[in-house]
Amino acid sequence: MSIFDDSLYEVVSSIEALVFSNKIKSVTIIRDLWGRIRIAIEYVDNNLPLTEDEKNQLNIILHGKLKEYWLSVIWEEKRRDPAFESFKKTMYNLRILWQPPESQSTIKWYRLERRFSKQSWLEANRFSPIWEFDGEANSNETAIVSFYSFKGGVGRSTALAAVALLLADAGKDVFVLDLDLESPGIGNVLIQEENSKDGILDYLIDVQVLKKRPNLSSYVYMLPVGRKLVKVIGAGSLNGEFIEKLGRIDFGSYLDVENALDSKKNENPLKILLSHIREEYHPDFILMDVRAGFHDLGGLSLNSLSHLDVIFARNDSQSLMGLKVLLRLLGGQKKGKELFVVQAQVPPPSRGVGQYDAENHELFRSKVFDIMGEYYYLDDQPDIADDTAPYGLPLPFSFELQRGITLSDLLVVYKEDRYNFEKLAKMIGIYLSKETIE
């Protein structure tokens, strides 16, 4: 294993093993953009700091463990010079309290991580949904739902489109956003004709340049379904300028952790778009088709925008490994935040009976139960025997839905029981405490 992987734990074990560790009240481990480490120490008593010999001993130990990853810098919080006082203010704002596994001492541990990107994933527990949502207290509030998968090609976009049609059919106002900007899909399913409208990418560019909200209706495509119009904003026209526009969006900057604690500085163009939709159209639901993998857009959507995350995974090693990483990043139950897992493409029954292979589904639920118990739930884990528990609503595999489905195809099948789309729509309502379909 690389030194990087073990570096934090080496610092902890090295300091806790020191005979003079009882002098130390807290340690902040600061890891820079390249993974190199320095530390800041707070003492139990500033009149009894580490001696120069003790600091030299610690420096030698850490250099032996970390090699070039140790910067040989030990800051002491008792310092009073202006430069360090300024740094301490930044450090206190950005560091996070950390409980290292196997730690046995009374030392309080903090981490401060500097990164080029992926803040939207790695700082997940700093953020909460874009606006508060309580379906029981206010059923008229707009709920944002992210549809996400670690791997692509699992039927996520098709399922989202079907849910949008079912909600509209039930009289709900629905907005659909294609946030899979590098591989657009949902817009191509729901927008029937050649779309002349600009899309999300255009809106983000326009907000950056205009410094104000543009005319939202010029980006919205209306699809009549039942008693309602499903409102769709696609990624944008796939013309010669699409990549040029994509190359001018820095999604990592949309969630600057240094500004995250200041709400006045924390509005990014995606939040502006969602607030714009909420204020102008007042939809019941905003459904977002999110980029697969660990793209910054996925972290933004799941951690700082949506109220419910619907996670699609198959019963295979790649999906389940991705689920482990994902749930570790999402980091436990957070107030105002819900998620559940969908088992995508459940294979057909081995004996030709039923919608899908029940044994395969039960095995999947068991695996997800174990993963969520280890990485997501802090306590009060839901019972696996509960059908509404978040361990894998089954969506059966279908050859018909694998062949590049069109809107015409979907309008024929979206209500059929064999696809389980109605159960998915109802599950969303259960987790949001908000009416979806009867």
PDB file of C-alpha atoms in Angstrom, residues 48-335:
ATOM      1  CA  LEU A  48       4.202  22.704  29.376  1.00  0.00           C
ATOM      2  CA  PRO A  49       4.804  22.428  25.612  1.00  0.00           C
ATOM      3  CA  LEU A  50       6.968  19.856  23.868  1.00  0.00           C
ATOM      4  CA  THR A  51      10.650  20.535  24.404  1.00  0.00           C
ATOM      5  CA  GLU A  52      12.943  20.997  21.421  1.00  0.00           C
ATOM      6  CA  ASP A  53      14.330  17.498  22.018  1.00  0.00           C
ATOM      7  CA  GLU A  54      10.792  16.052  22.057  1.00  0.00           C
ATOM      8  CA  LYS A  55       9.876  17.861  18.834  1.00  0.00           C
ATOM      9  CA  ASN A  56      13.076  16.617  17.211  1.00  0.00           C
ATOM     10  CA  GLN A  57      12.246  13.074  18.316  1.00  0.00           C
ATOM     11  CA  LEU A  58       8.743  13.336  16.818  1.00  0.00           C
ATOM     12  CA  ASN A  59      10.170  14.809  13.627  1.00  0.00           C
ATOM     13  CA  ILE A  60      12.610  11.893  13.222  1.00  0.00           C
ATOM     14  CA  ILE A  61       9.853   9.320  13.841  1.00  0.00           C
ATOM     15  CA  LEU A  62       7.481  10.877  11.296  1.00  0.00           C
ATOM     16  CA  HIS A  63      10.214  11.253   8.697  1.00  0.00           C
ATOM     17  CA  GLY A  64      11.031   7.563   9.104  1.00  0.00           C
ATOM     18  CA  LYS A  65       7.375   6.611   8.643  1.00  0.00           C
ATOM     19  CA  LEU A  66       6.328   9.069   5.921  1.00  0.00           C
ATOM     20  CA  LYS A  67       9.577   9.773   4.031  1.00  0.00           C
ATOM     21  CA  GLU A  68       9.080  12.682   1.627  1.00  0.00           C
ATOM     22  CA  TYR A  69       5.402  12.888   2.582  1.00  0.00           C
ATOM     23  CA  TRP A  70       6.455  14.501   5.901  1.00  0.00           C
ATOM     24  CA  LEU A  71       7.247  18.225   5.544  1.00  0.00           C
ATOM     25  CA  SER A  72       9.028  18.436   8.932  1.00  0.00           C
ATOM     26  CA  VAL A  73       6.684  21.212  10.065  1.00  0.00           C
ATOM     27  CA  ILE A  74       5.206  21.200  13.570  1.00  0.00           C
ATOM     28  CA  TRP A  75       3.118  24.287  14.302  1.00  0.00           C
ATOM     29  CA  GLU A  76       2.149  25.081  17.866  1.00  0.00           C
ATOM     30  CA  GLU A  77      -1.176  26.804  18.435  1.00  0.00           C
ATOM     31  CA  LYS A  78       0.296  28.743  21.364  1.00  0.00           C
ATOM     32  CA  ARG A  79       2.101  30.948  18.817  1.00  0.00           C
ATOM     33  CA  ARG A  80       0.873  34.526  18.790  1.00  0.00           C
ATOM     34  CA  ASP A  81       2.482  36.100  15.711  1.00  0.00           C
ATOM     35  CA  PRO A  82       0.005  37.747  13.234  1.00  0.00           C
ATOM     36  CA  ALA A  83       0.812  35.409  10.322  1.00  0.00           C
ATOM     37  CA  PHE A  84       0.013  32.302  12.336  1.00  0.00           C
ATOM     38  CA  GLU A  85      -3.091  33.889  13.885  1.00  0.00           C
ATOM     39  CA  SER A  86      -4.428  34.474  10.356  1.00  0.00           C
ATOM     40  CA  PHE A  87      -3.674  30.875   9.389  1.00  0.00           C
ATOM     41  CA  LYS A  88      -5.387  29.557  12.547  1.00  0.00           C
ATOM     42  CA  LYS A  89      -8.645  31.296  11.600  1.00  0.00           C
ATOM     43  CA  THR A  90      -8.620  29.554   8.215  1.00  0.00           C
ATOM     44  CA  MET A  91      -7.623  26.244   9.807  1.00  0.00           C
ATOM     45  CA  TYR A  92     -10.459  26.370  12.335  1.00  0.00           C
ATOM     46  CA  ASN A  93     -13.001  27.039   9.556  1.00  0.00           C
ATOM     47  CA  LEU A  94     -11.811  24.302   7.219  1.00  0.00           C
ATOM     48  CA  ARG A  95     -10.684  21.443   9.424  1.00  0.00           C
ATOM     49  CA  ILE A  96     -13.052  18.638  10.371  1.00  0.00           C
ATOM     50  CA  LEU A  97     -13.159  16.645  13.584  1.00  0.00           C
ATOM     51  CA  TRP A  98     -11.891  13.130  12.918  1.00  0.00           C
ATOM     52  CA  GLN A  99     -12.090   9.955  14.962  1.00  0.00           C
ATOM     53  CA  PRO A 100      -9.286   7.644  13.794  1.00  0.00           C
ATOM     54  CA  PRO A 101     -10.038   3.922  14.036  1.00  0.00           C
ATOM     55  CA  GLU A 102      -8.141   2.201  16.857  1.00  0.00           C
ATOM     56  CA  SER A 103      -7.321   5.500  18.581  1.00  0.00           C
ATOM     57  CA  GLN A 104      -7.015   4.926  22.325  1.00  0.00           C
ATOM     58  CA  SER A 105      -5.820   8.296  23.602  1.00  0.00           C
ATOM     59  CA  THR A 106      -7.621  11.411  24.820  1.00  0.00           C
ATOM     60  CA  ILE A 107      -6.100  13.485  22.006  1.00  0.00           C
ATOM     61  CA  LYS A 108      -8.692  15.233  19.815  1.00  0.00           C
ATOM     62  CA  TRP A 109      -7.887  14.734  16.130  1.00  0.00           C
ATOM     63  CA  TYR A 110      -8.678  17.042  13.208  1.00  0.00           C
ATOM     64  CA  ARG A 111      -8.032  16.824   9.474  1.00  0.00           C
ATOM     65  CA  LEU A 112      -7.561  19.627   6.992  1.00  0.00           C
ATOM     66  CA  GLU A 113      -7.370  18.383   3.404  1.00  0.00           C
ATOM     67  CA  ARG A 114      -6.289  20.536   0.451  1.00  0.00           C
ATOM     68  CA  ARG A 115      -7.351  19.184  -2.934  1.00  0.00           C
ATOM     69  CA  PHE A 116      -7.467  20.170  -6.593  1.00  0.00           C
ATOM     70  CA  SER A 117     -11.006  18.728  -7.010  1.00  0.00           C
ATOM     71  CA  LYS A 118     -13.659  16.307  -5.643  1.00  0.00           C
ATOM     72  CA  GLN A 119     -14.559  18.568  -2.737  1.00  0.00           C
ATOM     73  CA  SER A 120     -18.230  17.911  -3.503  1.00  0.00           C
ATOM     74  CA  TRP A 121     -17.654  14.233  -2.647  1.00  0.00           C
ATOM     75  CA  LEU A 122     -15.011  14.390   0.029  1.00  0.00           C
ATOM     76  CA  GLU A 123     -16.563  17.168   2.107  1.00  0.00           C
ATOM     77  CA  ALA A 124     -20.090  15.725   1.889  1.00  0.00           C
ATOM     78  CA  ASN A 125     -20.934  16.068   5.561  1.00  0.00           C
ATOM     79  CA  ARG A 126     -20.410  19.853   5.456  1.00  0.00           C
ATOM     80  CA  PHE A 127     -23.382  20.388   3.188  1.00  0.00           C
ATOM     81  CA  SER A 128     -27.142  19.967   3.230  1.00  0.00           C
ATOM     82  CA  PRO A 129     -29.829  20.173   0.505  1.00  0.00           C
ATOM     83  CA  ILE A 130     -30.348  23.442  -1.318  1.00  0.00           C
ATOM     84  CA  TRP A 131     -33.505  24.251   0.675  1.00  0.00           C
ATOM     85  CA  GLU A 132     -35.201  22.542   3.577  1.00  0.00           C
ATOM     86  CA  PHE A 133     -37.837  19.968   2.719  1.00  0.00           C
ATOM     87  CA  ASP A 134     -40.340  18.344   5.069  1.00  0.00           C
ATOM     88  CA  GLY A 135     -43.089  16.570   3.152  1.00  0.00           C
ATOM     89  CA  GLU A 136     -45.213  16.047   6.267  1.00  0.00           C
ATOM     90  CA  ALA A 137     -45.032  19.695   7.343  1.00  0.00           C
ATOM     91  CA  ASN A 138     -45.341  21.221   3.859  1.00  0.00           C
ATOM     92  CA  SER A 139     -46.509  18.937   1.068  1.00  0.00           C
ATOM     93  CA  ASN A 140     -46.475  21.844  -1.407  1.00  0.00           C
ATOM     94  CA  GLU A 141     -42.717  22.358  -1.204  1.00  0.00           C
ATOM     95  CA  THR A 142     -40.651  21.331  -4.232  1.00  0.00           C
ATOM     96  CA  ALA A 143     -38.721  18.093  -3.706  1.00  0.00           C
ATOM     97  CA  ILE A 144     -35.457  17.450  -5.586  1.00  0.00           C
ATOM     98  CA  VAL A 145     -34.608  13.843  -6.434  1.00  0.00           C
ATOM     99  CA  SER A 146     -31.236  12.745  -7.842  1.00  0.00           C
ATOM    100  CA  PHE A 147     -31.077   9.546  -9.912  1.00  0.00           C
ATOM    101  CA  TYR A 148     -27.497   8.259  -9.725  1.00  0.00           C
ATOM    102  CA  SER A 149     -25.446   5.189 -10.587  1.00  0.00           C
ATOM    103  CA  PHE A 150     -21.773   4.428 -10.104  1.00  0.00           C
ATOM    104  CA  LYS A 151     -21.719   2.616 -13.469  1.00  0.00           C
ATOM    105  CA  GLY A 152     -23.581   3.691 -16.606  1.00  0.00           C
ATOM    106  CA  GLY A 153     -25.893   1.517 -18.691  1.00  0.00           C
ATOM    107  CA  VAL A 154     -28.098   0.362 -15.827  1.00  0.00           C
ATOM    108  CA  GLY A 155     -31.388   1.882 -17.023  1.00  0.00           C
ATOM    109  CA  ARG A 156     -31.265   4.946 -14.769  1.00  0.00           C
ATOM    110  CA  SER A 157     -32.406   7.469 -17.389  1.00  0.00           C
ATOM    111  CA  THR A 158     -35.212   5.224 -18.626  1.00  0.00           C
ATOM    112  CA  ALA A 159     -36.493   4.741 -15.076  1.00  0.00           C
ATOM    113  CA  LEU A 160     -36.379   8.483 -14.418  1.00  0.00           C
ATOM    114  CA  ALA A 161     -38.330   9.184 -17.624  1.00  0.00           C
ATOM    115  CA  ALA A 162     -40.955   6.593 -16.662  1.00  0.00           C
ATOM    116  CA  VAL A 163     -41.335   8.091 -13.168  1.00  0.00           C
ATOM    117  CA  ALA A 164     -41.732  11.564 -14.679  1.00  0.00           C
ATOM    118  CA  LEU A 165     -44.547  10.299 -16.936  1.00  0.00           C
ATOM    119  CA  LEU A 166     -46.269   8.533 -14.030  1.00  0.00           C
ATOM    120  CA  LEU A 167     -46.112  11.616 -11.820  1.00  0.00           C
ATOM    121  CA  ALA A 168     -47.476  13.847 -14.562  1.00  0.00           C
ATOM    122  CA  ASP A 169     -50.218  11.322 -15.257  1.00  0.00           C
ATOM    123  CA  ALA A 170     -51.172  11.585 -11.586  1.00  0.00           C
ATOM    124  CA  GLY A 171     -51.476  15.350 -11.880  1.00  0.00           C
ATOM    125  CA  LYS A 172     -48.106  16.339 -10.438  1.00  0.00           C
ATOM    126  CA  ASP A 173     -46.004  19.175 -11.787  1.00  0.00           C
ATOM    127  CA  VAL A 174     -42.653  17.689 -12.783  1.00  0.00           C
ATOM    128  CA  PHE A 175     -39.367  19.174 -13.965  1.00  0.00           C
ATOM    129  CA  VAL A 176     -36.687  16.917 -15.480  1.00  0.00           C
ATOM    130  CA  LEU A 177     -33.049  18.049 -15.686  1.00  0.00           C
ATOM    131  CA  ASP A 178     -30.348  16.298 -17.693  1.00  0.00           C
ATOM    132  CA  LEU A 179     -27.230  16.694 -15.542  1.00  0.00           C
ATOM    133  CA  ASP A 180     -25.374  13.971 -17.420  1.00  0.00           C
ATOM    134  CA  LEU A 181     -23.719  16.753 -19.377  1.00  0.00           C
ATOM    135  CA  GLU A 182     -20.824  14.712 -20.716  1.00  0.00           C
ATOM    136  CA  SER A 183     -23.113  11.952 -21.989  1.00  0.00           C
ATOM    137  CA  PRO A 184     -26.627  13.422 -22.336  1.00  0.00           C
ATOM    138  CA  GLY A 185     -29.494  10.945 -22.303  1.00  0.00           C
ATOM    139  CA  ILE A 186     -32.763  11.820 -20.583  1.00  0.00           C
ATOM    140  CA  GLY A 187     -33.374  14.841 -22.798  1.00  0.00           C
ATOM    141  CA  ASN A 188     -33.060  12.662 -25.880  1.00  0.00           C
ATOM    142  CA  VAL A 189     -35.772  10.338 -24.531  1.00  0.00           C
ATOM    143  CA  LEU A 190     -38.323  12.965 -23.497  1.00  0.00           C
ATOM    144  CA  ILE A 191     -37.777  15.627 -26.154  1.00  0.00           C
ATOM    145  CA  GLN A 192     -39.548  14.315 -29.242  1.00  0.00           C
ATOM    146  CA  GLU A 193     -38.448  16.609 -32.021  1.00  0.00           C
ATOM    147  CA  GLU A 194     -35.162  18.196 -32.953  1.00  0.00           C
ATOM    148  CA  ASN A 195     -34.688  20.454 -29.957  1.00  0.00           C
ATOM    149  CA  SER A 196     -33.925  24.043 -30.850  1.00  0.00           C
ATOM    150  CA  LYS A 197     -33.904  25.126 -27.217  1.00  0.00           C
ATOM    151  CA  ASP A 198     -30.769  25.860 -25.288  1.00  0.00           C
ATOM    152  CA  GLY A 199     -30.067  23.569 -22.342  1.00  0.00           C
ATOM    153  CA  ILE A 200     -28.515  23.420 -18.889  1.00  0.00           C
ATOM    154  CA  LEU A 201     -25.027  23.969 -20.248  1.00  0.00           C
ATOM    155  CA  ASP A 202     -26.183  27.170 -21.945  1.00  0.00           C
ATOM    156  CA  TYR A 203     -27.913  28.367 -18.781  1.00  0.00           C
ATOM    157  CA  LEU A 204     -24.748  27.837 -16.705  1.00  0.00           C
ATOM    158  CA  ILE A 205     -22.632  29.722 -19.261  1.00  0.00           C
ATOM    159  CA  ASP A 206     -25.174  32.541 -19.481  1.00  0.00           C
ATOM    160  CA  VAL A 207     -25.360  32.983 -15.697  1.00  0.00           C
ATOM    161  CA  GLN A 208     -21.549  33.182 -15.499  1.00  0.00           C
ATOM    162  CA  VAL A 209     -21.356  35.883 -18.153  1.00  0.00           C
ATOM    163  CA  LEU A 210     -24.584  37.843 -17.623  1.00  0.00           C
ATOM    164  CA  LYS A 211     -24.303  37.846 -13.813  1.00  0.00           C
ATOM    165  CA  LYS A 212     -28.103  37.591 -13.628  1.00  0.00           C
ATOM    166  CA  ARG A 213     -30.871  35.101 -14.289  1.00  0.00           C
ATOM    167  CA  PRO A 214     -31.720  34.712 -17.977  1.00  0.00           C
ATOM    168  CA  ASN A 215     -35.232  34.062 -19.312  1.00  0.00           C
ATOM    169  CA  LEU A 216     -35.924  30.535 -18.030  1.00  0.00           C
ATOM    170  CA  SER A 217     -38.697  29.683 -20.506  1.00  0.00           C
ATOM    171  CA  SER A 218     -36.229  29.778 -23.399  1.00  0.00           C
ATOM    172  CA  TYR A 219     -34.531  26.644 -21.955  1.00  0.00           C
ATOM    173  CA  VAL A 220     -37.663  24.651 -21.070  1.00  0.00           C
ATOM    174  CA  TYR A 221     -39.266  22.052 -23.365  1.00  0.00           C
ATOM    175  CA  MET A 222     -42.921  21.150 -22.635  1.00  0.00           C
ATOM    176  CA  LEU A 223     -44.058  17.545 -23.033  1.00  0.00           C
ATOM    177  CA  PRO A 224     -47.832  17.002 -22.639  1.00  0.00           C
ATOM    178  CA  VAL A 225     -48.632  13.934 -20.514  1.00  0.00           C
ATOM    179  CA  GLY A 226     -52.101  13.261 -19.118  1.00  0.00           C
ATOM    180  CA  ARG A 227     -53.316  16.309 -17.241  1.00  0.00           C
ATOM    181  CA  LYS A 228     -49.918  17.972 -17.035  1.00  0.00           C
ATOM    182  CA  LEU A 229     -46.906  19.145 -18.990  1.00  0.00           C
ATOM    183  CA  VAL A 230     -43.592  17.497 -18.092  1.00  0.00           C
ATOM    184  CA  LYS A 231     -41.047  20.286 -18.248  1.00  0.00           C
ATOM    185  CA  VAL A 232     -37.640  19.232 -19.501  1.00  0.00           C
ATOM    186  CA  ILE A 233     -34.326  21.043 -19.671  1.00  0.00           C
ATOM    187  CA  GLY A 234     -31.886  18.994 -21.714  1.00  0.00           C
ATOM    188  CA  ALA A 235     -28.121  19.240 -21.636  1.00  0.00           C
ATOM    189  CA  GLY A 236     -28.101  21.474 -24.717  1.00  0.00           C
ATOM    190  CA  SER A 237     -27.769  21.049 -28.455  1.00  0.00           C
ATOM    191  CA  LEU A 238     -24.972  18.648 -29.389  1.00  0.00           C
ATOM    192  CA  ASN A 239     -23.515  20.979 -31.974  1.00  0.00           C
ATOM    193  CA  GLY A 240     -19.947  22.024 -32.691  1.00  0.00           C
ATOM    194  CA  GLU A 241     -19.904  24.399 -29.722  1.00  0.00           C
ATOM    195  CA  PHE A 242     -21.072  21.876 -27.103  1.00  0.00           C
ATOM    196  CA  ILE A 243     -17.556  20.787 -26.094  1.00  0.00           C
ATOM    197  CA  GLU A 244     -16.376  24.405 -26.158  1.00  0.00           C
ATOM    198  CA  LYS A 245     -19.072  25.299 -23.626  1.00  0.00           C
ATOM    199  CA  LEU A 246     -18.391  22.220 -21.513  1.00  0.00           C
ATOM    200  CA  GLY A 247     -14.721  23.170 -21.411  1.00  0.00           C
ATOM    201  CA  ARG A 248     -15.628  26.487 -19.793  1.00  0.00           C
ATOM    202  CA  ILE A 249     -17.434  25.057 -16.775  1.00  0.00           C
ATOM    203  CA  ASP A 250     -15.374  24.353 -13.658  1.00  0.00           C
ATOM    204  CA  PHE A 251     -17.747  22.276 -11.566  1.00  0.00           C
ATOM    205  CA  GLY A 252     -15.169  21.954  -8.810  1.00  0.00           C
ATOM    206  CA  SER A 253     -15.440  25.699  -8.188  1.00  0.00           C
ATOM    207  CA  TYR A 254     -19.215  25.416  -7.710  1.00  0.00           C
ATOM    208  CA  LEU A 255     -18.672  24.134  -4.194  1.00  0.00           C
ATOM    209  CA  ASP A 256     -15.731  26.010  -2.732  1.00  0.00           C
ATOM    210  CA  VAL A 257     -15.326  24.668   0.791  1.00  0.00           C
ATOM    211  CA  GLU A 258     -13.557  27.842   1.881  1.00  0.00           C
ATOM    212  CA  ASN A 259     -16.816  29.700   1.160  1.00  0.00           C
ATOM    213  CA  ALA A 260     -19.163  26.892   2.169  1.00  0.00           C
ATOM    214  CA  LEU A 261     -19.783  28.292   5.635  1.00  0.00           C
ATOM    215  CA  ASP A 262     -20.732  31.684   4.180  1.00  0.00           C
ATOM    216  CA  SER A 263     -24.168  31.327   2.571  1.00  0.00           C
ATOM    217  CA  LYS A 264     -23.770  34.611   0.700  1.00  0.00           C
ATOM    218  CA  LYS A 265     -20.757  33.196  -1.148  1.00  0.00           C
ATOM    219  CA  ASN A 266     -22.108  29.688  -1.596  1.00  0.00           C
ATOM    220  CA  GLU A 267     -24.528  30.192  -4.477  1.00  0.00           C
ATOM    221  CA  ASN A 268     -23.337  28.514  -7.641  1.00  0.00           C
ATOM    222  CA  PRO A 269     -24.999  28.519 -11.081  1.00  0.00           C
ATOM    223  CA  LEU A 270     -26.683  25.134 -10.492  1.00  0.00           C
ATOM    224  CA  LYS A 271     -28.253  26.426  -7.292  1.00  0.00           C
ATOM    225  CA  ILE A 272     -29.336  29.551  -9.150  1.00  0.00           C
ATOM    226  CA  LEU A 273     -31.036  27.352 -11.792  1.00  0.00           C
ATOM    227  CA  LEU A 274     -32.878  25.229  -9.216  1.00  0.00           C
ATOM    228  CA  SER A 275     -34.029  28.269  -7.231  1.00  0.00           C
ATOM    229  CA  HIS A 276     -35.133  29.874 -10.491  1.00  0.00           C
ATOM    230  CA  ILE A 277     -37.247  26.819 -11.366  1.00  0.00           C
ATOM    231  CA  ARG A 278     -38.752  26.686  -7.879  1.00  0.00           C
ATOM    232  CA  GLU A 279     -39.698  30.365  -7.810  1.00  0.00           C
ATOM    233  CA  GLU A 280     -41.024  30.615 -11.366  1.00  0.00           C
ATOM    234  CA  TYR A 281     -42.771  27.244 -11.864  1.00  0.00           C
ATOM    235  CA  HIS A 282     -43.377  25.869  -8.313  1.00  0.00           C
ATOM    236  CA  PRO A 283     -43.141  22.198  -9.393  1.00  0.00           C
ATOM    237  CA  ASP A 284     -43.951  19.323  -7.071  1.00  0.00           C
ATOM    238  CA  PHE A 285     -40.812  17.455  -8.103  1.00  0.00           C
ATOM    239  CA  ILE A 286     -37.499  18.194  -9.796  1.00  0.00           C
ATOM    240  CA  LEU A 287     -35.967  14.941 -11.081  1.00  0.00           C
ATOM    241  CA  MET A 288     -32.265  15.123 -11.957  1.00  0.00           C
ATOM    242  CA  ASP A 289     -30.470  12.569 -14.128  1.00  0.00           C
ATOM    243  CA  VAL A 290     -26.965  12.672 -12.671  1.00  0.00           C
ATOM    244  CA  ARG A 291     -23.627  11.850 -14.274  1.00  0.00           C
ATOM    245  CA  ALA A 292     -22.388   8.341 -13.386  1.00  0.00           C
ATOM    246  CA  GLY A 293     -19.121   7.768 -11.524  1.00  0.00           C
ATOM    247  CA  PHE A 294     -17.362  10.251  -9.254  1.00  0.00           C
ATOM    248  CA  HIS A 295     -17.689  13.319 -11.450  1.00  0.00           C
ATOM    249  CA  ASP A 296     -18.014  16.601  -9.525  1.00  0.00           C
ATOM    250  CA  LEU A 297     -21.575  16.950 -10.818  1.00  0.00           C
ATOM    251  CA  GLY A 298     -22.542  13.759  -9.005  1.00  0.00           C
ATOM    252  CA  GLY A 299     -21.131  14.994  -5.721  1.00  0.00           C
ATOM    253  CA  LEU A 300     -22.814  18.371  -6.155  1.00  0.00           C
ATOM    254  CA  SER A 301     -26.183  16.803  -6.871  1.00  0.00           C
ATOM    255  CA  LEU A 302     -26.147  14.156  -4.156  1.00  0.00           C
ATOM    256  CA  ASN A 303     -24.577  16.248  -1.407  1.00  0.00           C
ATOM    257  CA  SER A 304     -25.654  19.842  -1.854  1.00  0.00           C
ATOM    258  CA  LEU A 305     -28.748  19.934  -4.065  1.00  0.00           C
ATOM    259  CA  SER A 306     -31.180  17.044  -3.640  1.00  0.00           C
ATOM    260  CA  HIS A 307     -33.483  15.893  -0.843  1.00  0.00           C
ATOM    261  CA  LEU A 308     -33.561  12.256  -1.961  1.00  0.00           C
ATOM    262  CA  ASP A 309     -30.917  10.189  -3.749  1.00  0.00           C
ATOM    263  CA  VAL A 310     -32.065   7.149  -5.732  1.00  0.00           C
ATOM    264  CA  ILE A 311     -28.988   4.962  -6.240  1.00  0.00           C
ATOM    265  CA  PHE A 312     -29.018   2.388  -9.072  1.00  0.00           C
ATOM    266  CA  ALA A 313     -26.761  -0.661  -8.804  1.00  0.00           C
ATOM    267  CA  ARG A 314     -26.582  -4.171 -10.241  1.00  0.00           C
ATOM    268  CA  ASN A 315     -25.757  -7.363  -8.414  1.00  0.00           C
ATOM    269  CA  ASP A 316     -22.172  -7.451  -9.651  1.00  0.00           C
ATOM    270  CA  SER A 317     -18.796  -6.756  -8.083  1.00  0.00           C
ATOM    271  CA  GLN A 318     -18.238  -3.402  -9.840  1.00  0.00           C
ATOM    272  CA  SER A 319     -21.566  -1.914  -8.752  1.00  0.00           C
ATOM    273  CA  LEU A 320     -21.264  -3.166  -5.192  1.00  0.00           C
ATOM    274  CA  MET A 321     -17.685  -1.928  -4.841  1.00  0.00           C
ATOM    275  CA  GLY A 322     -18.804   1.474  -6.126  1.00  0.00           C
ATOM    276  CA  LEU A 323     -21.691   1.420  -3.647  1.00  0.00           C
ATOM    277  CA  LYS A 324     -19.261   0.859  -0.771  1.00  0.00           C
ATOM    278  CA  VAL A 325     -17.173   3.865  -1.789  1.00  0.00           C
ATOM    279  CA  LEU A 326     -20.280   5.981  -2.382  1.00  0.00           C
ATOM    280  CA  LEU A 327     -21.859   5.257   1.005  1.00  0.00           C
ATOM    281  CA  ARG A 328     -18.571   5.860   2.780  1.00  0.00           C
ATOM    282  CA  LEU A 329     -18.413   9.265   1.091  1.00  0.00           C
ATOM    283  CA  LEU A 330     -22.019  10.134   1.873  1.00  0.00           C
ATOM    284  CA  GLY A 331     -21.072   9.314   5.411  1.00  0.00           C
ATOM    285  CA  GLY A 332     -24.064   8.375   7.516  1.00  0.00           C
ATOM    286  CA  GLN A 333     -27.533   9.681   8.136  1.00  0.00           C
ATOM    287  CA  LYS A 334     -27.883  13.419   7.755  1.00  0.00           C
ATOM    288  CA  LYS A 335     -30.841  15.521   8.774  1.00  0.00           C
TER     289      LYS A 335
END
